[in-house]
CSV table of C-alpha atoms and ligand atoms in Angstrom, one decimal:
chain,number,residue,atom,x,y,z
C,283,UNK,CA,89.8,95.9,101.8
C,284,UNK,CA,92.0,97.9,103.7
C,285,UNK,CA,91.5,100.1,106.6
C,286,UNK,CA,94.4,101.9,107.3
C,287,UNK,CA,92.5,103.8,110.2
C,288,UNK,CA,94.1,102.9,113.6
C,289,UNK,CA,92.8,105.4,115.7
C,290,UNK,CA,89.1,104.8,116.4
C,291,UNK,CA,87.1,108.0,116.1
C,292,UNK,CA,83.6,109.0,117.5
C,293,UNK,CA,80.8,108.5,115.0
C,294,UNK,CA,78.0,110.7,113.8
C,295,UNK,CA,75.1,109.7,111.3
C,296,UNK,CA,74.3,111.7,108.5
C,297,UNK,CA,71.1,110.3,107.4
C,298,UNK,CA,71.6,106.8,106.5
C,299,UNK,CA,75.5,107.5,106.3
C,300,UNK,CA,77.5,106.8,109.3
C,301,UNK,CA,81.1,109.0,109.3
C,302,UNK,CA,84.1,108.0,111.7
C,303,UNK,CA,83.8,105.0,114.0
C,304,UNK,CA,83.9,101.7,111.7
C,305,UNK,CA,81.9,103.1,108.8
C,306,UNK,CA,83.5,103.1,105.4
C,307,UNK,CA,85.1,106.6,104.1
C,308,UNK,CA,82.6,108.1,102.4
C,309,UNK,CA,82.8,110.0,99.2
C,310,UNK,CA,81.3,113.7,99.5
C,311,UNK,CA,80.6,116.3,96.7
C,312,UNK,CA,78.7,119.5,96.0
C,313,UNK,CA,76.0,120.9,93.9
C,314,UNK,CA,76.7,123.9,92.2
C,315,UNK,CA,73.2,124.8,91.0
C,316,UNK,CA,71.1,127.6,92.8
C,317,UNK,CA,69.5,125.6,95.4
C,318,UNK,CA,66.5,127.6,95.1
C,319,UNK,CA,66.0,125.7,91.7
C,320,UNK,CA,64.6,122.7,93.0
C,321,UNK,CA,64.6,120.7,89.5
C,322,UNK,CA,68.2,121.9,88.9
C,323,UNK,CA,69.3,120.9,92.0
C,324,UNK,CA,67.8,117.6,92.2
C,325,UNK,CA,68.8,116.6,88.6
C,326,UNK,CA,72.2,117.2,89.7
C,327,UNK,CA,72.1,115.3,92.5
C,328,UNK,CA,70.6,112.3,90.7
C,329,UNK,CA,73.5,112.4,88.8
C,330,UNK,CA,75.9,112.7,91.7
C,331,UNK,CA,74.2,109.6,93.2
C,332,UNK,CA,74.2,107.5,90.2
C,333,UNK,CA,78.3,108.4,89.8
C,334,UNK,CA,78.5,107.2,93.5
C,335,UNK,CA,78.4,110.4,95.7
C,336,UNK,CA,77.2,109.3,99.4
C,337,UNK,CA,76.7,113.0,100.8
C,338,UNK,CA,76.1,115.7,99.1
C,339,UNK,CA,76.3,119.5,100.2
C,340,UNK,CA,74.1,122.3,98.8
C,341,UNK,CA,74.8,126.1,99.2
C,342,UNK,CA,72.2,127.6,101.6
C,343,UNK,CA,72.7,131.2,101.4
C,344,UNK,CA,69.3,132.6,102.3
C,345,UNK,CA,65.8,130.9,103.9
C,346,UNK,CA,64.4,130.3,100.5
C,347,UNK,CA,67.5,127.8,100.0
C,348,UNK,CA,66.9,126.2,103.4
C,349,UNK,CA,63.1,125.7,102.5
C,350,UNK,CA,64.1,124.4,99.0
C,351,UNK,CA,66.1,121.2,101.0
C,352,UNK,CA,62.4,119.7,102.0
C,353,UNK,CA,61.4,119.6,98.4
C,354,UNK,CA,64.8,118.7,97.0
C,355,UNK,CA,64.6,115.6,99.7
C,356,UNK,CA,61.8,114.4,98.5
C,357,UNK,CA,63.5,113.3,95.0
C,358,UNK,CA,66.9,112.2,96.0
C,359,UNK,CA,68.2,109.2,98.4
C,360,UNK,CA,71.6,110.7,99.5
C,361,UNK,CA,72.1,112.7,102.6
C,362,UNK,CA,72.1,116.3,102.1
C,363,UNK,CA,74.2,119.1,104.0
C,364,UNK,CA,73.3,122.7,104.1
C,365,UNK,CA,76.4,125.1,103.8
C,366,UNK,CA,75.8,128.0,106.0
C,367,UNK,CA,77.7,131.0,107.0
C,368,UNK,CA,77.0,133.6,109.4
C,369,UNK,CA,73.2,133.3,109.9
C,370,UNK,CA,71.9,131.2,112.6
C,371,UNK,CA,68.2,131.4,111.5
C,372,UNK,CA,69.4,129.6,107.9
C,373,UNK,CA,70.9,127.0,110.1
C,374,UNK,CA,67.8,126.4,112.1
C,375,UNK,CA,65.4,126.3,108.8
C,376,UNK,CA,67.8,124.1,107.0
C,377,UNK,CA,67.6,121.6,109.8
C,378,UNK,CA,63.6,122.0,110.2
C,379,UNK,CA,63.5,121.4,106.3
C,380,UNK,CA,65.4,118.1,106.6
C,381,UNK,CA,69.0,118.9,105.9
C,382,UNK,CA,71.1,115.8,107.3
C,383,UNK,CA,73.9,117.7,108.6
C,384,UNK,CA,75.0,121.3,108.6
C,385,UNK,CA,78.1,122.7,108.0
C,386,UNK,CA,78.7,125.9,110.0
C,387,UNK,CA,81.1,127.8,111.9
C,388,UNK,CA,79.6,128.9,115.3
C,389,UNK,CA,82.2,131.6,115.8
C,390,UNK,CA,81.0,133.4,112.7
C,391,UNK,CA,77.1,133.6,113.9
C,392,UNK,CA,77.3,136.2,116.4
C,393,UNK,CA,76.3,135.2,119.9
C,394,UNK,CA,76.4,132.3,122.2
C,395,UNK,CA,72.6,132.6,122.4
C,396,UNK,CA,72.4,131.9,118.6
C,397,UNK,CA,74.8,128.8,119.0
C,398,UNK,CA,72.5,127.7,121.7
C,399,UNK,CA,69.4,128.1,119.4
C,400,UNK,CA,70.9,126.0,116.4
C,401,UNK,CA,72.6,123.4,118.8
C,402,UNK,CA,68.9,123.1,120.4
C,403,UNK,CA,67.7,122.3,117.0
C,404,UNK,CA,70.4,120.2,115.7
C,405,UNK,CA,69.7,118.1,118.9
C,406,UNK,CA,66.1,117.8,118.6
C,407,UNK,CA,66.4,116.5,115.0
C,408,UNK,CA,69.8,114.3,115.5
C,409,UNK,CA,71.7,116.7,113.0
C,410,UNK,CA,75.7,116.7,113.1
C,411,UNK,CA,77.4,119.9,112.8
C,412,UNK,CA,80.7,120.1,110.7
C,413,UNK,CA,82.9,122.8,111.7
C,414,UNK,CA,86.5,123.8,110.7
C,415,UNK,CA,88.9,126.2,109.0
C,416,UNK,CA,90.1,127.0,105.5
C,417,UNK,CA,93.4,128.6,104.8
C,418,UNK,CA,91.1,131.7,103.7
C,419,UNK,CA,89.0,132.0,107.0
C,420,UNK,CA,91.7,131.6,109.5
C,421,UNK,CA,90.5,133.5,112.9
C,422,UNK,CA,92.1,136.8,112.8
C,423,UNK,CA,93.6,136.0,116.5
C,424,UNK,CA,95.7,133.2,115.2
C,425,UNK,CA,97.2,135.0,112.1
C,426,UNK,CA,100.4,135.4,113.7
C,427,UNK,CA,100.6,131.5,114.3
C,428,UNK,CA,102.5,129.6,111.7
C,429,UNK,CA,99.9,128.5,109.2
C,430,UNK,CA,99.5,124.9,110.2
C,431,UNK,CA,98.8,126.0,113.9
C,432,UNK,CA,96.6,128.8,113.0
C,433,UNK,CA,94.3,126.4,110.9
C,434,UNK,CA,94.1,123.9,113.8
C,435,UNK,CA,93.6,126.3,116.5
C,436,UNK,CA,90.8,128.2,114.4
C,437,UNK,CA,88.8,124.8,113.9
C,438,UNK,CA,89.6,123.7,117.8
C,439,UNK,CA,87.6,127.1,118.6
C,440,UNK,CA,84.8,126.3,116.7
C,441,UNK,CA,84.8,122.8,118.5
C,442,UNK,CA,84.7,124.2,122.0
C,443,UNK,CA,81.8,126.7,121.3
C,444,UNK,CA,79.9,123.7,120.6
C,445,UNK,CA,81.2,121.4,123.4
C,446,UNK,CA,80.5,124.6,125.8
C,447,UNK,CA,76.8,124.6,124.3
C,448,UNK,CA,76.6,120.8,125.1
C,449,UNK,CA,77.2,119.5,121.5
C,450,UNK,CA,79.5,116.8,120.5
C,451,UNK,CA,77.8,115.9,117.1
C,452,UNK,CA,80.6,117.0,115.5
C,453,UNK,CA,82.7,116.5,112.3
C,454,UNK,CA,85.8,118.5,111.7
C,455,UNK,CA,87.4,119.8,108.5
C,456,UNK,CA,90.9,121.6,107.9
C,457,UNK,CA,91.5,122.8,104.4
C,458,UNK,CA,94.1,124.5,102.3
C,459,UNK,CA,94.9,124.8,98.6
C,460,UNK,CA,98.2,123.8,99.8
C,461,UNK,CA,99.2,120.1,99.7
C,462,UNK,CA,101.6,120.2,102.4
C,463,UNK,CA,99.6,122.4,104.4
C,464,UNK,CA,96.4,120.2,104.3
C,465,UNK,CA,98.6,117.1,105.1
C,466,UNK,CA,100.3,118.9,108.5
C,467,UNK,CA,97.1,120.4,109.5
C,468,UNK,CA,95.2,116.9,109.4
C,469,UNK,CA,97.9,115.4,111.0
C,470,UNK,CA,98.2,117.8,114.0
C,471,UNK,CA,94.2,117.8,114.5
C,472,UNK,CA,93.9,114.1,114.2
C,473,UNK,CA,96.4,113.5,116.8
C,474,UNK,CA,94.2,115.9,119.0
C,475,UNK,CA,90.8,114.9,118.9
C,476,UNK,CA,88.3,111.8,118.4
C,477,UNK,CA,86.0,113.6,116.4
C,478,UNK,CA,85.8,112.4,112.6
C,479,UNK,CA,87.5,114.2,109.8
C,480,UNK,CA,86.1,115.4,106.8
C,481,UNK,CA,89.5,115.8,104.4
C,482,UNK,CA,90.1,117.6,101.1
C,483,UNK,CA,92.3,120.1,99.6
C,484,UNK,CA,90.1,123.5,99.1
C,485,UNK,CA,90.0,125.4,95.7
C,486,UNK,CA,92.1,122.7,94.4
C,487,UNK,CA,91.4,123.8,90.8
C,488,UNK,CA,90.7,122.4,87.5
C,489,UNK,CA,90.9,119.0,86.5
C,490,UNK,CA,94.5,118.2,86.4
C,491,UNK,CA,95.5,120.5,89.2
C,492,UNK,CA,93.1,119.2,91.5
C,493,UNK,CA,93.5,115.4,90.6
C,494,UNK,CA,97.6,115.9,91.4
C,495,UNK,CA,96.9,118.1,94.5
C,496,UNK,CA,94.0,116.1,95.7
C,497,UNK,CA,95.3,112.5,95.0
C,498,UNK,CA,98.7,113.5,96.8
C,499,UNK,CA,97.2,115.3,99.9
C,500,UNK,CA,94.1,112.8,100.3
C,501,UNK,CA,96.6,109.7,99.5
C,502,UNK,CA,99.0,110.3,102.0
C,503,UNK,CA,96.4,111.3,104.6
C,504,UNK,CA,94.1,108.2,103.9
C,505,UNK,CA,97.6,105.9,103.9
C,506,UNK,CA,98.5,107.0,107.4
C,507,UNK,CA,94.7,106.3,108.4
C,508,UNK,CA,93.6,110.2,108.6
C,509,UNK,CA,90.1,111.0,107.2
C,510,UNK,CA,86.7,109.4,108.0
C,511,UNK,CA,85.2,111.2,104.7
C,512,UNK,CA,86.5,112.9,101.6
C,513,UNK,CA,85.9,115.5,99.1
C,514,UNK,CA,87.9,116.2,96.1
C,515,UNK,CA,87.2,119.7,95.1
C,516,UNK,CA,87.6,120.1,91.3
C,517,UNK,CA,86.2,123.5,89.4
C,518,UNK,CA,83.6,122.3,87.0
C,519,UNK,CA,81.0,119.6,86.6
C,520,UNK,CA,81.2,118.2,90.3
C,521,UNK,CA,80.7,114.3,88.7
C,522,UNK,CA,84.4,114.7,88.2
C,523,UNK,CA,84.8,115.0,92.0
C,524,UNK,CA,83.0,111.7,92.5
C,525,UNK,CA,84.5,109.8,89.8
C,526,UNK,CA,88.0,110.9,90.9
C,527,UNK,CA,87.2,109.8,94.8
C,528,UNK,CA,86.0,106.7,93.9
C,529,UNK,CA,89.5,105.9,91.7
C,530,UNK,CA,91.4,107.2,94.6
C,531,UNK,CA,89.6,104.7,97.3
C,532,UNK,CA,89.9,101.8,94.8
C,533,UNK,CA,93.6,102.4,93.9
C,534,UNK,CA,94.6,102.7,97.8
C,535,UNK,CA,92.4,99.8,98.2
C,536,UNK,CA,90.2,101.0,100.5
C,537,UNK,CA,87.3,100.0,98.5
C,538,UNK,CA,86.4,97.6,95.7
C,539,UNK,CA,86.3,98.9,92.3
C,540,UNK,CA,87.8,99.0,88.8
C,541,UNK,CA,91.4,99.2,87.6
C,542,UNK,CA,92.3,99.6,84.0
C,543,UNK,CA,95.8,99.2,83.3
C,544,UNK,CA,97.1,100.9,80.2
C,545,UNK,CA,100.4,101.3,78.6
C,546,UNK,CA,101.6,104.4,77.5
C,547,UNK,CA,102.3,103.4,74.0
C,548,UNK,CA,105.3,103.4,71.6
C,549,UNK,CA,106.6,102.5,68.3
C,550,UNK,CA,105.6,98.8,69.1
C,551,UNK,CA,102.0,99.8,69.6
C,552,UNK,CA,99.7,97.6,67.4
C,553,UNK,CA,96.0,99.2,68.1
C,554,UNK,CA,94.6,102.7,69.6
C,555,UNK,CA,95.1,101.9,73.2
C,556,UNK,CA,93.7,104.9,74.8
C,557,UNK,CA,90.5,104.5,72.3
C,558,UNK,CA,90.5,101.0,73.7
C,559,UNK,CA,91.2,101.9,77.3
C,560,UNK,CA,88.5,104.5,77.5
C,561,UNK,CA,85.8,102.4,76.0
C,562,UNK,CA,86.7,99.8,78.7
C,563,UNK,CA,86.6,102.4,81.7
C,564,UNK,CA,83.4,103.7,80.4
C,565,UNK,CA,82.0,99.9,80.1
C,566,UNK,CA,83.2,99.5,83.6
C,567,UNK,CA,82.0,102.9,85.0
C,568,UNK,CA,79.5,101.6,87.5
C,569,UNK,CA,80.8,98.4,88.7
C,570,UNK,CA,82.0,98.3,92.1
C,571,UNK,CA,84.0,94.7,92.0
C,572,UNK,CA,87.7,94.2,92.2
C,573,UNK,CA,88.8,93.6,88.5
C,574,UNK,CA,91.8,94.6,86.7
C,575,UNK,CA,91.8,94.6,82.9
C,576,UNK,CA,95.0,95.4,80.9
C,577,UNK,CA,95.1,97.3,77.7
C,578,UNK,CA,98.3,96.8,76.1
C,579,UNK,CA,100.1,98.2,72.6
C,580,UNK,CA,101.9,94.8,72.1
C,581,UNK,CA,103.1,91.8,74.1
C,582,UNK,CA,106.5,93.0,75.3
C,583,UNK,CA,104.8,93.4,78.7
C,584,UNK,CA,101.8,91.7,77.9
C,585,UNK,CA,102.3,88.4,79.5
C,586,UNK,CA,103.7,89.9,82.8
C,587,UNK,CA,100.7,92.3,82.7
C,588,UNK,CA,98.4,89.6,82.1
C,589,UNK,CA,99.8,87.6,85.2
C,590,UNK,CA,98.3,90.2,87.3
C,591,UNK,CA,95.4,91.2,85.4
C,592,UNK,CA,92.0,89.2,85.3
C,593,UNK,CA,91.7,90.1,81.6
C,594,UNK,CA,93.3,92.0,79.1
C,595,UNK,CA,94.0,92.5,75.6
C,596,UNK,CA,97.7,93.0,73.8
C,597,UNK,CA,98.4,94.0,70.1
C,598,UNK,CA,100.2,91.3,68.4
C,599,UNK,CA,101.6,91.0,64.7
C,600,UNK,CA,98.3,89.7,63.2
C,601,UNK,CA,95.7,91.1,65.3
C,602,UNK,CA,94.6,91.2,68.9
C,603,UNK,CA,95.3,88.8,71.6
C,604,UNK,CA,93.0,88.3,74.6
C,605,UNK,CA,94.5,87.4,77.8
C,606,UNK,CA,92.2,85.2,80.4
C,607,UNK,CA,93.3,84.5,84.0
C,608,UNK,CA,96.8,84.7,82.9
C,609,UNK,CA,96.8,82.5,79.4
C,610,UNK,CA,96.2,83.7,75.7
C,611,UNK,CA,92.9,82.7,74.7
C,612,UNK,CA,93.2,83.7,71.2
C,613,UNK,CA,94.1,86.3,68.4
C,614,UNK,CA,91.1,88.1,66.9
C,615,UNK,CA,91.0,91.7,64.9
C,616,UNK,CA,90.0,94.2,66.8
C,617,UNK,CA,85.9,94.3,67.2
C,618,UNK,CA,86.1,90.6,68.0
C,619,UNK,CA,88.5,91.1,70.4
C,620,UNK,CA,87.0,93.7,72.4
C,621,UNK,CA,83.7,91.7,72.0
C,622,UNK,CA,85.5,88.6,73.7
C,623,UNK,CA,87.2,91.0,76.2
C,624,UNK,CA,83.7,92.3,77.6
C,625,UNK,CA,82.3,88.8,77.6
C,626,UNK,CA,85.1,87.7,79.9
C,627,UNK,CA,84.9,91.0,82.0
C,628,UNK,CA,81.0,90.0,82.5
C,629,UNK,CA,81.8,86.5,83.6
C,630,UNK,CA,84.2,87.8,86.0
C,631,UNK,CA,81.9,90.3,87.5
C,632,UNK,CA,79.2,87.5,87.9
C,633,UNK,CA,81.7,85.1,89.5
C,634,UNK,CA,82.6,87.7,92.0
C,635,UNK,CA,79.3,88.4,93.0
C,636,UNK,CA,78.6,84.7,93.4
C,637,UNK,CA,76.1,84.7,90.6
C,638,UNK,CA,75.5,80.8,89.1
A,142,LIG,S1,103.4,97.4,76.1
A,142,LIG,FE1,104.4,97.4,74.1
A,142,LIG,S2,103.1,99.0,73.1
A,142,LIG,FE2,102.5,99.4,75.1
A,142,LIG,S3,104.1,101.3,75.7
A,142,LIG,FE3,105.1,99.0,76.4
A,142,LIG,S4,106.7,98.2,74.7
A,142,LIG,FE4,105.1,100.0,73.8
């Protein structure tokens, strides 16, 4: 697998997950339940965890939410980040109740004394703090600057406050809802600091918009070696954020995963390519091994694609041909072809895992 990062960052520990340094790029998401509703929040975190989420953020708008973190943590395995604005007491309560990281901008909490209080507890509990700036929360004193510079300077101010308080266990995030601003701001901060970066497009929108905005911005940054942890923000079910993030890291060859190659279909199509491709994707949704499966409507491109795929199917005149390791192993009717496809996929997975 590839790691495009050239510049070694500091690393921080968020519970069992490391961010920065030589740690792999991690996937984050955020719950959209009421954090005080422990059962609903736990259920959602468990689903996110099963989908591949590695760090989860929970909104922590009040002391009750901060206290709920303790009960939530008893039922989940992945680290929890408390998302806090303005109130340093909530941050302290969240840390004392087990938050593995807090997202907080010290410039928003009032005074140097309050920052020191948070830093004291964060140090005691070994909890890092994520600071940064979003396009919607730029420090007013930088509003006259070009947007990119304003984002960077706003984030650096937050970093300096913590550094002044003797705290360097920091992750930085710079987010905009604009693709180019996100890319340019992260390039700039990456060149200036050695703190790990959390990257994402903020308020990226509904599924299609976010897929395109997040893939283009994060894809560009990751290929340039920028970013140590990612969140793909999508309006709606957060499971989609995790599925998308996993696919992005897989397709950039940053981590192992499945690639289902399917043709767009045309007049030559001999079976329902979309239906079968979706079924294959579902079948392989929890597999974290490198495997390429092709689903093609006909053999026009089948032979060429099959050479690049581990296994695949292609429509032919009298049925569906199954390819395995570059060769056609037979032609079958639809149900049988799919059954053999699954068998071959399972065989490949076993081989990859070194099973006898
Ligand atoms: S693989 Fe065959 S069916 Fe699919 S788009 Fe290409 S030519 Fe059409």
